Amino acid sequence: MTKTRVDLGNAALERLKKLVVGETPDFVTAQAIDDRIDPLVANLNARQVIYLSDPDEIPDEMFDPLTLRLAWAAAGRFGVPYEQLPDCQPLVTEADLRALSTTAPNDGDVVDFEDF
């Protein structure tokens, strides 16, 4: 099962204590967190921390650490001090994401067969 970018944004807002579980954010808040998703995913993909081709199909195992990483990235926008987010530090969340992710689809060894 996968989660969507809306799920990701809402979970990050919950971690930032800007949303209560089950609550729907207002348009401005939802847009502010959503605006952080694509640049964050692109950055993590470019640095080969994760390989996520579609933020609307986030694997369950990647969801929690990606939520924490998004919360950290959005903290300043929402006026949340980093000291309140010790579990969201990039060093920790990105190490977790690296362990859970492959750097590219079908990244396995390529074997060339030759005629003998």
XYZ file of C-alpha atoms in Angstrom:
116
model
C 0.000 0.000 0.000
C 1.189 3.534 -0.674
C 0.525 6.988 0.696
C -0.043 10.224 -1.222
C 1.518 13.666 -1.075
C -1.603 14.874 0.748
C -1.036 12.177 3.403
C 2.608 13.248 3.606
C 1.767 16.926 3.963
C -0.874 16.287 6.610
C 1.450 14.033 8.603
C 4.214 16.664 8.497
C 1.742 19.319 9.662
C 0.702 17.023 12.507
C 4.375 16.598 13.501
C 4.761 20.390 13.434
C 1.666 20.620 15.643
C -0.079 22.750 13.032
C -2.787 20.167 12.460
C -4.684 17.767 14.692
C -5.061 14.150 13.567
C -8.133 13.884 11.348
C -8.316 17.638 10.733
C -8.107 19.065 7.218
C -5.757 22.006 6.731
C -6.999 25.256 5.223
C -5.995 25.960 1.629
C -3.084 28.277 2.473
C -1.560 25.839 4.972
C -2.053 22.865 2.639
C -0.435 24.772 -0.235
C 2.488 25.918 1.928
C 3.391 22.348 2.902
C 2.695 20.965 -0.575
C 5.060 23.539 -2.087
C 7.887 21.924 -0.087
C 7.282 18.349 -1.275
C 8.531 18.427 -4.886
C 11.761 20.335 -4.135
C 12.503 18.045 -1.179
C 11.895 14.863 -3.177
C 13.945 16.224 -6.103
C 16.810 17.055 -3.734
C 16.734 13.644 -2.068
C 16.552 11.916 -5.464
C 19.444 13.988 -6.866
C 21.633 13.157 -3.871
C 20.629 9.488 -4.188
C 19.159 9.401 -0.701
C 15.959 7.939 -2.150
C 14.461 7.039 -5.473
C 10.872 8.240 -5.529
C 9.419 8.846 -8.961
C 5.942 9.887 -7.824
C 5.161 11.674 -4.537
C 1.610 10.368 -4.890
C 2.897 6.816 -4.451
C 5.046 6.822 -1.325
C 5.871 3.312 -0.078
C 4.693 2.687 3.474
C 8.200 1.958 4.751
C 9.442 5.330 3.459
C 6.482 7.360 4.736
C 7.480 8.025 8.366
C 11.090 9.099 7.776
C 10.022 11.202 4.777
C 7.343 12.838 6.958
C 9.978 13.753 9.533
C 12.327 15.100 6.845
C 9.503 17.220 5.362
C 8.613 18.562 8.803
C 12.240 19.674 9.245
C 12.265 21.307 5.789
C 9.032 23.187 6.527
C 9.734 24.143 10.146
C 10.963 27.639 9.355
C 7.969 28.374 7.152
C 5.648 27.491 10.014
C 7.680 29.187 12.743
C 8.589 25.972 14.539
C 12.033 26.017 16.206
C 14.310 23.163 15.161
C 14.886 22.389 18.840
C 11.313 21.062 18.962
C 12.092 18.553 16.212
C 15.029 16.436 17.437
C 13.683 13.317 15.701
C 13.468 15.166 12.362
C 17.142 16.001 11.896
C 18.268 15.414 8.300
C 21.281 13.301 9.254
C 19.062 10.745 10.992
C 16.070 10.786 8.642
C 18.203 10.635 5.516
C 20.222 7.705 6.863
C 16.942 5.907 7.500
C 15.680 6.731 4.013
C 18.930 5.510 2.420
C 18.618 2.214 4.237
C 15.048 1.785 2.990
C 15.517 2.879 -0.586
C 17.278 1.919 -3.747
C 18.990 4.641 -5.713
C 17.303 3.793 -8.979
C 14.806 1.338 -10.362
C 16.354 -1.975 -11.362
C 19.661 -0.884 -9.866
C 20.936 -4.461 -9.659
C 24.083 -5.790 -11.228
C 24.088 -5.947 -14.996
C 25.491 -9.148 -16.385
C 26.601 -9.289 -19.984
C 26.473 -12.721 -21.514
C 29.100 -13.511 -24.075
C 29.238 -16.355 -26.526
C 31.749 -18.944 -25.409
